Short mmCIF file of C-alpha atoms and ligand atoms in Angstrom, two decimals:
data_model
loop_
_atom_site.label_atom_id
_atom_site.label_comp_id
_atom_site.label_asym_id
_atom_site.label_seq_id
_atom_site.Cartn_x
_atom_site.Cartn_y
_atom_site.Cartn_z
CA UNK A 120 0.00 0.00 0.00
CA UNK A 121 1.17 3.53 -0.72
CA UNK A 122 1.98 6.73 1.12
CA UNK A 123 -0.27 9.33 -0.45
CA UNK A 124 -0.37 13.10 0.01
CA UNK A 125 -3.68 14.78 -0.79
CA UNK A 126 -3.38 18.54 -1.29
CA UNK A 127 -6.48 20.35 -0.06
CA UNK A 128 -9.15 19.43 2.47
CA UNK A 129 -12.17 20.59 0.45
CA UNK A 130 -15.09 18.41 -0.59
CA UNK A 131 -13.02 16.39 -2.99
CA UNK A 132 -9.82 16.14 -0.95
CA UNK A 133 -11.68 14.78 2.06
CA UNK A 134 -13.65 12.24 0.02
CA UNK A 135 -10.52 11.14 -1.85
CA UNK A 136 -8.65 10.70 1.44
CA UNK A 137 -11.40 8.51 2.90
CA UNK A 138 -11.75 6.37 -0.22
CA UNK A 139 -8.00 5.76 -0.47
CA UNK A 140 -7.48 5.11 3.23
CA UNK A 141 -10.30 2.59 3.25
CA UNK A 142 -8.30 0.65 0.68
CA UNK A 143 -5.37 0.54 3.08
CA UNK A 144 -3.31 3.50 1.81
CA UNK A 145 -1.59 5.79 4.27
CA UNK A 146 -3.07 9.21 3.45
CA UNK A 147 -2.01 12.65 4.70
CA UNK A 148 -4.15 15.63 3.73
CA UNK A 149 -2.43 19.03 3.66
CA UNK A 150 -4.71 22.06 3.93
CA UNK A 151 -3.51 25.63 3.87
CA UNK A 152 -6.42 27.13 5.84
CA UNK A 153 -5.39 26.78 9.48
CA UNK A 154 -8.81 26.72 11.15
CA UNK A 155 -9.89 23.35 12.49
CA UNK A 156 -13.53 22.57 11.72
CA UNK A 157 -15.68 23.84 14.58
CA UNK A 158 -18.57 21.76 15.96
CA UNK A 159 -20.95 21.23 13.05
CA UNK A 160 -23.63 23.43 14.63
CA UNK A 161 -21.22 26.40 14.57
CA UNK A 162 -19.72 25.77 11.14
CA UNK A 163 -21.91 28.24 9.25
CA UNK A 164 -21.26 31.12 11.65
CA UNK A 165 -17.67 30.47 12.64
CA UNK A 166 -15.59 28.50 10.22
CA UNK A 167 -13.18 30.71 8.25
CA UNK A 168 -12.16 29.07 4.95
CA UNK A 169 -10.57 31.73 2.75
CA UNK A 170 -9.11 28.92 0.60
CA UNK A 171 -12.59 28.21 -0.78
CA UNK A 172 -14.16 31.33 -2.36
CA UNK A 173 -17.55 29.72 -2.66
CA UNK A 174 -17.61 28.53 0.96
CA UNK A 175 -20.73 30.53 1.87
CA UNK A 176 -22.37 30.52 -1.54
CA UNK A 177 -25.40 28.35 -2.31
CA UNK A 178 -24.74 24.65 -2.83
CA UNK A 179 -27.04 21.71 -3.51
CA UNK A 180 -25.79 18.15 -3.77
CA UNK A 181 -27.00 16.40 -6.94
CA UNK A 182 -28.83 13.09 -6.58
CA UNK A 183 -25.84 11.40 -8.26
CA UNK A 184 -23.64 12.60 -5.39
CA UNK A 185 -26.04 10.98 -2.92
CA UNK A 186 -26.11 7.74 -4.98
CA UNK A 187 -22.31 7.50 -5.03
CA UNK A 188 -21.93 8.48 -1.37
CA UNK A 189 -24.56 5.89 -0.37
CA UNK A 190 -22.53 3.24 -2.16
CA UNK A 191 -19.06 4.34 -1.09
CA UNK A 192 -19.25 6.36 2.14
CA UNK A 193 -22.77 5.82 3.54
CA UNK A 194 -21.80 6.82 7.08
CA UNK A 195 -21.23 10.40 5.91
CA UNK A 196 -24.82 10.67 4.70
CA UNK A 197 -26.10 9.33 8.03
CA UNK A 198 -23.89 11.80 9.90
CA UNK A 199 -25.15 14.65 7.73
CA UNK A 200 -28.79 13.79 8.35
CA UNK A 201 -28.13 13.43 12.09
CA UNK A 202 -26.98 17.07 12.28
CA UNK A 203 -29.93 18.40 10.31
CA UNK A 204 -28.84 17.72 6.73
CA UNK A 205 -31.84 17.61 4.46
CA UNK A 206 -32.94 14.35 2.84
CA UNK A 207 -35.11 15.51 -0.06
CA UNK A 208 -36.40 14.01 -3.26
CA UNK A 209 -35.78 16.53 -6.04
CA UNK A 210 -38.64 15.16 -8.13
CA UNK A 211 -41.00 15.55 -5.18
CA UNK A 212 -40.09 19.25 -5.06
CA UNK A 213 -41.89 19.69 -8.39
CA UNK A 214 -45.60 20.52 -8.49
CA UNK A 215 -47.83 17.42 -8.53
CA UNK A 216 -49.21 18.39 -11.96
CA UNK A 217 -45.70 18.25 -13.39
CA UNK A 218 -44.41 15.05 -11.79
CA UNK A 219 -47.67 13.03 -11.59
CA UNK A 220 -48.08 10.21 -9.09
CA UNK A 221 -45.15 8.57 -7.35
CA UNK A 222 -43.62 5.79 -9.46
CA UNK A 223 -41.36 2.86 -8.63
CA UNK A 224 -37.78 4.04 -9.05
CA UNK A 225 -38.44 7.67 -8.14
CA UNK A 226 -36.35 7.23 -4.98
CA UNK A 227 -33.28 7.59 -7.24
CA UNK A 228 -33.94 11.36 -7.26
CA UNK A 229 -33.35 11.64 -3.53
CA UNK A 230 -30.44 13.71 -2.32
CA UNK A 231 -28.95 14.65 1.03
CA UNK A 232 -27.79 18.24 1.17
CA UNK A 233 -26.71 21.09 3.43
CA UNK A 234 -25.09 24.49 3.38
CA UNK A 235 -21.48 24.10 2.28
CA UNK A 236 -19.81 24.74 5.69
CA UNK A 237 -22.10 22.19 7.34
CA UNK A 238 -21.46 19.63 4.63
CA UNK A 239 -17.72 20.12 4.79
CA UNK A 240 -17.63 20.01 8.60
CA UNK A 241 -19.37 16.62 8.51
CA UNK A 242 -16.99 15.32 5.85
CA UNK A 243 -14.00 16.66 7.80
CA UNK A 244 -15.11 14.91 10.96
CA UNK A 245 -15.68 11.65 9.09
CA UNK A 246 -12.28 11.89 7.38
CA UNK A 247 -10.49 12.69 10.66
CA UNK A 248 -12.10 9.60 12.18
CA UNK A 249 -11.07 7.32 9.28
CA UNK A 250 -8.17 4.96 10.06
CA UNK A 251 -5.25 5.80 7.79
CA UNK A 252 -6.16 9.49 7.29
CA UNK A 253 -4.14 12.31 8.87
CA UNK A 254 -5.28 15.88 8.24
CA UNK A 255 -2.75 18.68 8.73
CA UNK A 256 -4.21 22.17 8.55
CA UNK A 257 -2.21 25.37 8.20
CA UNK A 258 0.23 23.77 5.72
CA UNK A 259 0.52 25.67 2.43
CA UNK A 260 2.09 23.62 -0.33
CA UNK A 261 4.40 25.80 -2.43
CA UNK A 262 6.11 23.41 -4.83
CA UNK A 263 7.07 19.87 -5.73
CA UNK A 264 9.95 17.56 -4.89
CA UNK A 265 11.03 15.77 -8.05
CA UNK A 266 13.49 13.26 -9.40
CA UNK A 267 13.58 13.99 -13.12
CA UNK A 268 9.93 14.27 -14.10
CA UNK A 269 8.75 12.06 -11.25
CA UNK A 270 7.14 13.87 -8.36
CA UNK A 271 8.32 12.41 -5.06
CA UNK A 272 6.67 14.79 -2.62
CA UNK A 273 5.92 18.44 -1.93
CA UNK A 274 7.54 21.54 -0.52
CA UNK A 275 5.53 23.51 1.99
CA UNK A 276 5.88 27.08 3.19
CA UNK A 277 8.23 27.25 6.17
CA UNK A 278 10.72 24.95 4.45
CA UNK A 279 8.98 21.64 5.20
CA UNK A 280 9.35 18.79 2.77
CA UNK A 281 6.99 15.84 2.68
CA UNK A 282 7.66 12.71 0.61
CA UNK A 283 5.10 10.37 -0.91
CA UNK A 284 4.58 7.59 -3.41
CA UNK A 285 1.78 9.63 -4.98
CA UNK A 286 0.67 13.26 -4.72
CA UNK A 287 -3.03 13.89 -5.38
CA UNK A 288 -3.83 17.52 -6.08
CA UNK A 289 -7.27 18.43 -4.74
CA UNK A 290 -6.35 22.12 -4.46
CA UNK A 291 -9.54 23.33 -6.11
CA UNK A 292 -10.17 25.74 -8.97
CA UNK A 293 -7.14 27.90 -8.16
CA UNK A 294 -4.65 25.04 -7.84
CA UNK A 295 -1.10 26.04 -8.74
CA UNK A 296 -0.02 22.55 -9.84
CA UNK A 297 0.68 23.63 -13.45
CA UNK A 298 3.17 26.31 -12.35
CA UNK A 299 4.77 24.02 -9.79
CA UNK A 300 5.36 21.43 -12.53
CA UNK A 301 6.94 24.02 -14.80
CA UNK A 302 9.10 25.33 -11.94
CA UNK A 303 10.27 21.75 -11.38
CA UNK A 304 11.36 21.47 -15.03
CA UNK A 305 8.38 19.51 -16.39
CA UNK A 306 6.46 20.41 -19.52
CA UNK A 307 3.45 22.62 -18.91
CA UNK A 308 0.14 20.71 -18.76
CA UNK A 309 -2.30 21.77 -21.44
CA UNK A 310 -4.64 24.23 -19.78
CA UNK A 311 -7.91 25.57 -21.19
CA UNK A 312 -9.07 28.57 -19.28
CA UNK A 313 -11.75 31.22 -19.73
CA UNK A 314 -13.77 33.46 -17.48
CA UNK A 315 -17.12 31.76 -17.90
CA UNK A 316 -18.79 35.13 -17.55
CA UNK A 317 -21.51 34.41 -15.00
CA UNK A 318 -22.10 36.34 -11.79
CA UNK A 319 -23.82 34.89 -8.72
CA UNK A 320 -25.91 36.99 -6.37
CA UNK A 321 -26.97 34.70 -3.50
CA UNK A 322 -28.77 35.02 -0.18
CA UNK A 323 -29.40 32.48 2.57
CA UNK A 324 -32.62 32.24 4.56
CA UNK A 325 -33.80 30.53 7.73
CA UNK A 326 -37.36 29.34 8.14
CA UNK A 327 -39.48 31.06 10.79
CA UNK A 328 -41.61 27.94 11.18
CA UNK A 329 -39.12 25.14 10.57
CA UNK A 330 -40.88 24.34 7.31
CA UNK A 331 -39.14 24.80 3.93
CA UNK A 332 -40.87 26.67 1.10
CA UNK A 333 -42.96 24.55 -1.22
CA UNK A 334 -41.30 23.59 -4.52
CA UNK A 335 -43.21 25.12 -7.41
CA UNK A 336 -40.63 24.59 -10.16
CA UNK A 337 -37.23 23.01 -10.82
CA UNK A 338 -34.45 24.24 -8.55
CA UNK A 339 -32.84 25.97 -11.56
CA UNK A 340 -35.21 28.19 -13.54
CA UNK A 341 -34.05 29.80 -16.79
CA UNK A 342 -35.55 33.21 -17.49
CA UNK A 343 -34.86 36.19 -19.69
CA UNK A 344 -31.62 37.89 -18.52
CA UNK A 345 -31.23 35.75 -15.37
CA UNK A 346 -31.51 32.24 -13.99
CA UNK A 347 -32.76 31.71 -10.49
CA UNK A 348 -31.77 28.93 -8.11
CA UNK A 349 -33.88 27.91 -5.10
CA UNK A 350 -31.85 25.46 -3.05
CA UNK A 351 -33.14 23.75 0.09
CA UNK A 352 -30.55 23.29 2.85
CA UNK A 353 -30.03 21.89 6.34
CA UNK A 354 -31.76 22.79 9.61
CA UNK A 355 -34.60 24.80 8.07
CA UNK A 356 -32.33 26.91 5.88
CA UNK A 357 -32.25 27.48 2.15
CA UNK A 358 -30.65 29.77 -0.40
CA UNK A 359 -31.75 31.70 -3.44
CA UNK A 360 -29.36 32.91 -6.14
CA UNK A 361 -29.76 35.00 -9.25
CA UNK A 362 -27.24 34.24 -11.99
CA UNK A 363 -26.60 36.77 -14.72
CA UNK A 364 -24.02 37.48 -17.39
CA UNK A 365 -21.06 39.50 -16.09
CA UNK A 366 -21.32 41.64 -19.21
CA UNK A 367 -24.84 42.73 -18.30
CA UNK A 368 -23.98 45.85 -16.33
CA UNK A 369 -27.63 46.65 -15.67
CA UNK A 370 -27.81 43.64 -13.34
CA UNK A 371 -25.07 44.86 -11.03
CA UNK A 372 -27.64 46.55 -8.80
CA UNK A 373 -28.44 43.05 -7.53
CA UNK A 374 -25.59 43.52 -5.05
CA UNK A 375 -27.96 45.63 -3.00
CA UNK A 376 -30.22 43.49 -0.77
CA UNK A 377 -33.31 45.69 -1.25
CA UNK A 378 -32.95 45.60 -5.05
CA UNK A 379 -32.21 41.87 -4.94
CA UNK A 380 -35.41 41.34 -2.90
CA UNK A 381 -37.41 43.42 -5.37
CA UNK A 382 -36.01 41.43 -8.28
CA UNK A 383 -36.75 38.01 -6.75
CA UNK A 384 -40.30 39.18 -5.94
CA UNK A 385 -40.99 39.32 -9.70
CA UNK A 386 -40.58 35.54 -10.12
CA UNK A 387 -43.96 33.95 -9.35
CA UNK A 388 -42.53 30.46 -8.85
CA UNK A 389 -39.62 31.58 -6.66
CA UNK A 390 -40.73 34.72 -4.76
CA UNK A 391 -42.08 32.70 -1.82
CA UNK A 392 -38.54 31.40 -1.19
CA UNK A 393 -37.82 34.82 0.35
CA UNK A 394 -40.43 34.21 3.04
CA UNK A 395 -37.92 33.58 5.84
CA UNK A 396 -35.27 35.37 7.86
CA UNK A 397 -32.49 36.41 5.44
CA UNK A 398 -28.81 36.45 6.36
CA UNK A 399 -27.53 40.00 5.98
CA UNK A 400 -26.23 41.10 2.60
CA UNK A 401 -25.98 39.53 -0.82
CA UNK A 402 -23.05 37.16 -1.44
CA UNK A 403 -21.57 37.93 -4.85
CA UNK A 404 -19.15 35.81 -6.85
CA UNK A 405 -17.88 36.86 -10.27
CA UNK A 406 -14.89 35.93 -12.40
CA UNK A 407 -15.71 32.23 -12.11
CA UNK A 408 -13.41 30.43 -14.50
CA UNK A 409 -13.96 27.41 -16.69
CA UNK A 410 -10.66 25.63 -16.36
CA UNK A 411 -9.42 22.26 -17.53
CA UNK A 412 -5.98 20.69 -17.31
CA UNK A 413 -4.57 17.75 -19.22
CA UNK A 414 -1.49 16.12 -17.76
CA UNK A 415 -0.88 13.69 -20.62
CA UNK A 416 0.32 15.74 -23.59
CA UNK A 417 1.03 14.22 -27.02
CA UNK A 418 0.63 10.79 -25.47
CA UNK A 419 3.14 11.28 -22.64
CA UNK A 420 2.65 12.35 -19.03
CA UNK A 421 4.17 15.76 -18.24
CA UNK A 422 5.13 14.17 -14.92
CA UNK A 423 4.46 11.01 -12.96
CA UNK A 424 3.84 10.59 -9.24
CA UNK A 425 1.13 13.24 -9.34
CA UNK A 426 -2.53 13.40 -10.43
CA UNK A 427 -5.24 16.05 -10.12
CA UNK A 428 -8.77 15.31 -8.93
CA UNK A 429 -11.96 17.39 -8.77
CA UNK A 430 -11.82 21.13 -9.43
CA UNK A 431 -8.01 20.97 -9.61
CA UNK A 432 -8.54 18.91 -12.79
CA UNK A 433 -11.54 20.76 -14.23
CA UNK A 434 -14.21 23.18 -13.09
CA UNK A 435 -17.02 25.10 -14.74
CA UNK A 436 -19.77 27.55 -14.00
CA UNK A 437 -21.53 25.93 -11.05
CA UNK A 438 -25.19 26.76 -11.73
CA UNK A 439 -25.83 23.14 -12.74
CA UNK A 440 -24.67 22.04 -9.25
CA UNK A 441 -22.45 19.24 -10.56
CA UNK A 442 -19.00 19.99 -9.13
CA UNK A 443 -19.22 17.84 -6.01
CA UNK A 444 -20.72 14.87 -7.87
CA UNK A 445 -18.15 15.01 -10.68
CA UNK A 446 -15.35 15.39 -8.11
CA UNK A 447 -16.61 12.39 -6.15
CA UNK A 448 -16.84 10.27 -9.31
CA UNK A 449 -13.29 11.33 -10.17
CA UNK A 450 -12.06 10.33 -6.70
CA UNK A 451 -13.75 6.94 -7.00
CA UNK A 452 -12.08 6.54 -10.40
CA UNK A 453 -8.66 7.19 -8.87
CA UNK A 454 -9.36 4.68 -6.12
CA UNK A 455 -10.34 2.09 -8.73
CA UNK A 456 -7.28 2.72 -10.91
CA UNK A 457 -5.10 2.32 -7.81
CA UNK A 458 -6.72 -1.05 -7.20
CA UNK A 459 -5.28 -2.25 -10.50
CA UNK A 460 -2.05 -0.29 -10.61
CA UNK A 461 0.53 0.16 -7.88
CA UNK A 462 1.58 3.77 -7.23
CA UNK A 463 5.11 2.56 -8.02
CA UNK A 464 4.09 1.81 -11.63
CA UNK A 465 4.50 5.49 -12.39
CA UNK A 466 3.74 5.73 -16.10
CA UNK A 467 1.00 3.13 -16.01
CA UNK A 468 -0.77 4.92 -13.17
CA UNK A 469 -0.83 8.33 -14.84
CA UNK A 470 -1.93 6.84 -18.18
CA UNK A 471 -4.55 4.67 -16.48
CA UNK A 472 -6.04 7.59 -14.58
CA UNK A 473 -5.93 9.84 -17.64
CA UNK A 474 -7.76 7.23 -19.72
CA UNK A 475 -10.34 6.70 -16.98
CA UNK A 476 -10.84 10.46 -16.68
CA UNK A 477 -11.29 10.91 -20.44
CA UNK A 478 -13.81 8.09 -20.65
CA UNK A 479 -15.87 8.83 -17.57
CA UNK A 480 -15.75 12.42 -16.33
CA UNK A 481 -14.45 14.37 -19.33
CA UNK A 482 -17.84 13.99 -21.10
CA UNK A 483 -19.59 15.43 -18.03
CA UNK A 484 -17.22 18.41 -18.06
CA UNK A 485 -17.67 18.98 -21.82
CA UNK A 486 -21.45 18.73 -21.49
CA UNK A 487 -21.42 21.36 -18.75
CA UNK A 488 -19.21 23.64 -20.81
CA UNK A 489 -21.55 23.26 -23.77
CA UNK A 490 -24.55 24.23 -21.62
CA UNK A 491 -22.68 27.23 -20.21
CA UNK A 492 -21.66 28.51 -23.63
CA UNK A 493 -25.24 28.46 -24.89
CA UNK A 494 -26.69 29.92 -21.72
CA UNK A 495 -24.18 32.75 -21.59
CA UNK A 496 -24.73 33.60 -25.25
CA UNK A 497 -28.46 33.54 -24.62
CA UNK A 498 -28.13 35.92 -21.64
CA UNK A 499 -25.98 38.25 -23.73
CA UNK A 500 -28.58 38.20 -26.51
CA UNK A 501 -31.26 39.03 -23.91
CA UNK A 502 -29.22 42.02 -22.78
CA UNK A 503 -29.01 43.24 -26.38
CA UNK A 504 -32.74 42.69 -26.84
CA UNK A 505 -32.32 40.22 -29.71
CA UNK A 506 -33.39 36.56 -30.03
CA UNK A 507 -30.62 34.06 -29.42
CA UNK A 508 -29.72 32.45 -32.76
CA UNK A 509 -27.79 29.21 -32.29
CA UNK A 510 -28.46 26.60 -35.01
CA UNK A 511 -27.53 23.76 -32.61
CA UNK A 512 -30.09 20.93 -32.70
CA UNK A 513 -28.80 19.63 -29.37
CA UNK A 514 -29.60 22.96 -27.68
CA UNK A 515 -33.03 22.94 -29.33
CA UNK A 516 -33.52 19.40 -27.95
CA UNK A 517 -32.42 20.50 -24.47
CA UNK A 518 -34.89 23.40 -24.48
CA UNK A 519 -37.67 21.18 -25.78
CA UNK A 520 -36.93 18.61 -23.05
CA UNK A 521 -37.35 21.23 -20.36
CA UNK A 522 -40.51 22.68 -21.90
CA UNK A 523 -42.05 19.22 -22.32
CA UNK A 524 -41.08 18.26 -18.76
CA UNK A 525 -43.51 20.89 -17.46
CA UNK A 526 -46.55 18.93 -18.60
CA UNK A 527 -45.50 15.31 -18.97
CA UNK A 528 -44.47 13.17 -15.97
CA UNK A 529 -42.31 10.81 -18.06
CA UNK A 530 -40.34 13.71 -19.49
CA UNK A 531 -40.23 15.39 -16.07
CA UNK A 532 -38.35 12.30 -14.88
CA UNK A 533 -36.13 12.26 -17.96
CA UNK A 534 -35.23 15.91 -17.41
CA UNK A 535 -34.64 15.34 -13.70
CA UNK A 536 -32.30 12.47 -14.49
CA UNK A 537 -30.26 14.82 -16.70
CA UNK A 538 -29.96 17.53 -14.07
CA UNK A 539 -29.21 14.91 -11.40
CA UNK A 540 -26.34 13.50 -13.51
CA UNK A 541 -28.12 10.15 -13.62
CA UNK A 542 -28.45 10.16 -17.43
CA UNK A 543 -26.85 11.92 -20.37
CA UNK A 544 -28.61 13.63 -23.29
CA UNK A 545 -27.46 10.69 -25.44
CA UNK A 546 -29.21 8.28 -23.05
CA UNK A 547 -32.44 10.23 -23.56
CA UNK A 548 -32.04 10.35 -27.31
CA UNK A 549 -31.55 6.58 -27.35
CA UNK A 550 -34.84 5.80 -25.57
CA UNK A 551 -37.35 4.50 -28.14
CA UNK A 552 -40.02 7.12 -28.85
CA UNK A 553 -38.79 9.63 -26.27
CA UNK A 554 -37.01 12.14 -28.57
CA UNK A 555 -40.08 12.27 -30.84
CA UNK A 556 -42.37 12.82 -27.85
CA UNK A 557 -40.08 15.53 -26.49
CA UNK A 558 -40.04 17.41 -29.79
CA UNK A 559 -43.79 16.98 -30.24
CA UNK A 560 -44.62 18.36 -26.78
CA UNK A 561 -41.81 20.85 -26.31
CA UNK A 562 -40.48 21.70 -29.75
CA UNK A 563 -42.71 24.71 -30.33
CA UNK A 564 -42.59 26.10 -26.81
CA UNK A 565 -41.54 29.67 -26.09
CA UNK A 566 -37.84 30.05 -25.29
CA UNK A 567 -38.67 30.80 -21.64
CA UNK A 568 -41.70 28.66 -20.86
CA UNK A 569 -41.92 29.40 -17.11
CA UNK A 570 -43.79 32.46 -15.89
CA UNK A 571 -41.34 35.19 -14.97
CA UNK A 572 -40.43 38.82 -15.54
CA UNK A 573 -39.42 40.18 -18.90
CA UNK A 574 -36.07 41.94 -18.97
CA UNK A 575 -37.87 45.28 -18.81
CA UNK A 576 -39.82 44.22 -15.71
CA UNK A 577 -36.67 42.90 -14.08
CA UNK A 578 -34.83 46.17 -14.70
CA UNK A 579 -37.74 48.14 -13.25
CA UNK A 580 -37.60 45.98 -10.11
CA UNK A 581 -33.84 46.44 -9.79
CA UNK A 582 -34.42 50.16 -10.21
CA UNK A 583 -32.07 50.59 -13.15
C1 FAD B 808 -20.51 29.80 -6.55
C2 FAD B 808 -20.35 28.30 -6.57
C3 FAD B 808 -21.45 27.49 -6.30
C4 FAD B 808 -21.34 26.11 -6.36
N1 FAD B 808 -22.43 25.33 -6.14
C5 FAD B 808 -22.34 23.99 -6.25
C6 FAD B 808 -23.47 23.17 -6.04
O1 FAD B 808 -24.59 23.64 -5.80
N2 FAD B 808 -23.30 21.82 -6.13
C7 FAD B 808 -22.10 21.25 -6.43
O2 FAD B 808 -21.99 20.03 -6.50
N3 FAD B 808 -21.00 22.02 -6.63
C8 FAD B 808 -21.11 23.35 -6.55
N4 FAD B 808 -19.99 24.13 -6.74
C9 FAD B 808 -18.72 23.46 -7.05
C10 FAD B 808 -18.07 22.93 -5.79
O3 FAD B 808 -17.95 23.96 -4.84
C11 FAD B 808 -16.70 22.39 -6.16
O4 FAD B 808 -16.84 21.50 -7.24
C12 FAD B 808 -16.02 21.68 -5.01
O5 FAD B 808 -15.77 22.56 -3.96
C13 FAD B 808 -14.70 21.10 -5.49
O6 FAD B 808 -14.05 20.50 -4.41
P1 FAD B 808 -12.47 20.42 -4.39
O7 FAD B 808 -12.13 19.67 -3.16
O8 FAD B 808 -11.98 19.96 -5.69
O9 FAD B 808 -12.00 21.94 -4.23
P2 FAD B 808 -12.28 22.96 -3.05
O10 FAD B 808 -13.50 22.59 -2.32
O11 FAD B 808 -12.17 24.32 -3.63
O12 FAD B 808 -11.06 22.74 -2.04
C14 FAD B 808 -9.75 23.04 -2.39
C15 FAD B 808 -8.94 23.08 -1.10
O13 FAD B 808 -7.56 23.10 -1.40
C16 FAD B 808 -6.91 23.99 -0.50
N5 FAD B 808 -5.67 24.43 -1.13
C17 FAD B 808 -5.54 25.12 -2.29
N6 FAD B 808 -4.24 25.36 -2.54
C18 FAD B 808 -3.53 24.80 -1.53
C19 FAD B 808 -2.14 24.73 -1.24
N7 FAD B 808 -1.22 25.31 -2.03
N8 FAD B 808 -1.75 24.08 -0.13
C20 FAD B 808 -2.68 23.50 0.68
N9 FAD B 808 -4.01 23.56 0.46
C21 FAD B 808 -4.42 24.20 -0.64
C22 FAD B 808 -7.94 25.11 -0.33
O14 FAD B 808 -7.70 25.88 0.83
C23 FAD B 808 -9.23 24.32 -0.25
O15 FAD B 808 -9.53 23.93 1.05
C24 FAD B 808 -20.08 25.51 -6.66
C25 FAD B 808 -18.98 26.32 -6.93
C26 FAD B 808 -19.11 27.70 -6.91
C27 FAD B 808 -17.93 28.54 -7.28
#
């Protein structure tokens, strides 16, 4: 069994550490933020995690995350529920007229979710209690130890060196692994990088009655000039976020809580999600990058002894709520590759994990990127007051699927399985009769089929 260093104690680093240690590896997690996780009940108020920009922004765990956790780390889900984590069926959050009666198999749409600090505190406690995992906080990794192009450990601020058979970078969207590799004399990994152009304006709420708002639409609603997220959370809390294009200057007034409130009040299927006690202020996150790194270039690894998992490998605009599920799948993939390949088989390990990544999680990343590109272009067209012209039959199919899901329970489930990462668009297209039904029911629908404000009405509410 191997000595493994995991860089970063975020969602992915902690899950990776547990999965690897349960296979008998000796895992040390290095986290630059010094604060130990407080008791879970205090995590939202107290835990300072400057290493994770989105720490207090809205999060919802996809049903696929719950499915994989239930299979791999079920104790974490039980722990989460025991501290007030929400067990909710995302299909059941839809209006009865949309989803129809309960059907066998609908339990697949269940998730377990919580505000990010609560979720991470539970994971951190579970990881710290896992035999074979050591978590060291307050250690900032600053470079790599190498022998030729093989990574043999890391350098940490303060002059520490730590050696390992394998270094797993879970340093998140701002990971510096590419520059560390170059500084160590390796070729630069191929990096694709672009500001994905969305801005998040989020607020958290606490129920006055202990009851969560009723679901009247999908958690992500697409509207003219903005999407709106309504995300249930733990302990009678939830969050609401408006997502706009960063180029749409008229939306910047959403930073102001009163204008944000006025804007959300114009969405008939979401306004009631503000009926609770709001946390002060609007949390804003802009400059969110799409970023993807490939460590096998022209058929050869840029280095061995190191792999990247989760956001350190690839990250996108998060409105589809997929990052944690994709990261967990990626961690499981690494665990599986390490079952077949010893960390000492340096080349074979990097190639094996690269191939697994390309076959299993790369398509999820590319699909998310594709959605983002269309959605951003659509928002920019809205801001210019022109219809979005795309000519992409797959986008037309995606829009038709959503529109048809509003009135047909079978398609509501098909759409939910897409957003839950339980099926791909190709899976839907391959189901006999389904594509035809989708196009028949949804093909002629308006671009924004849900009731909501026009751009003009939204701007009036924001007071532009
Ligand atoms: C606004 C926003 C909303 C989101 N909403 C959702 C959602 O609803 N659902 C969902 O599934 N996903 C969501 N995501 C994505 C999700 O947050 C990420 O996919 C997830 O956090 C990735 O986990 P990670 O462990 O790879 O990285 P992170 O959680 O970012 O953790 C990286 C860790 O590495 C540490 N680190 C970095 N550099 C070093 C270093 N040099 N030395 C030591 N430690 C280091 C950091 O301090 C940090 O703790 C959202 C993201 C954003 C930006």
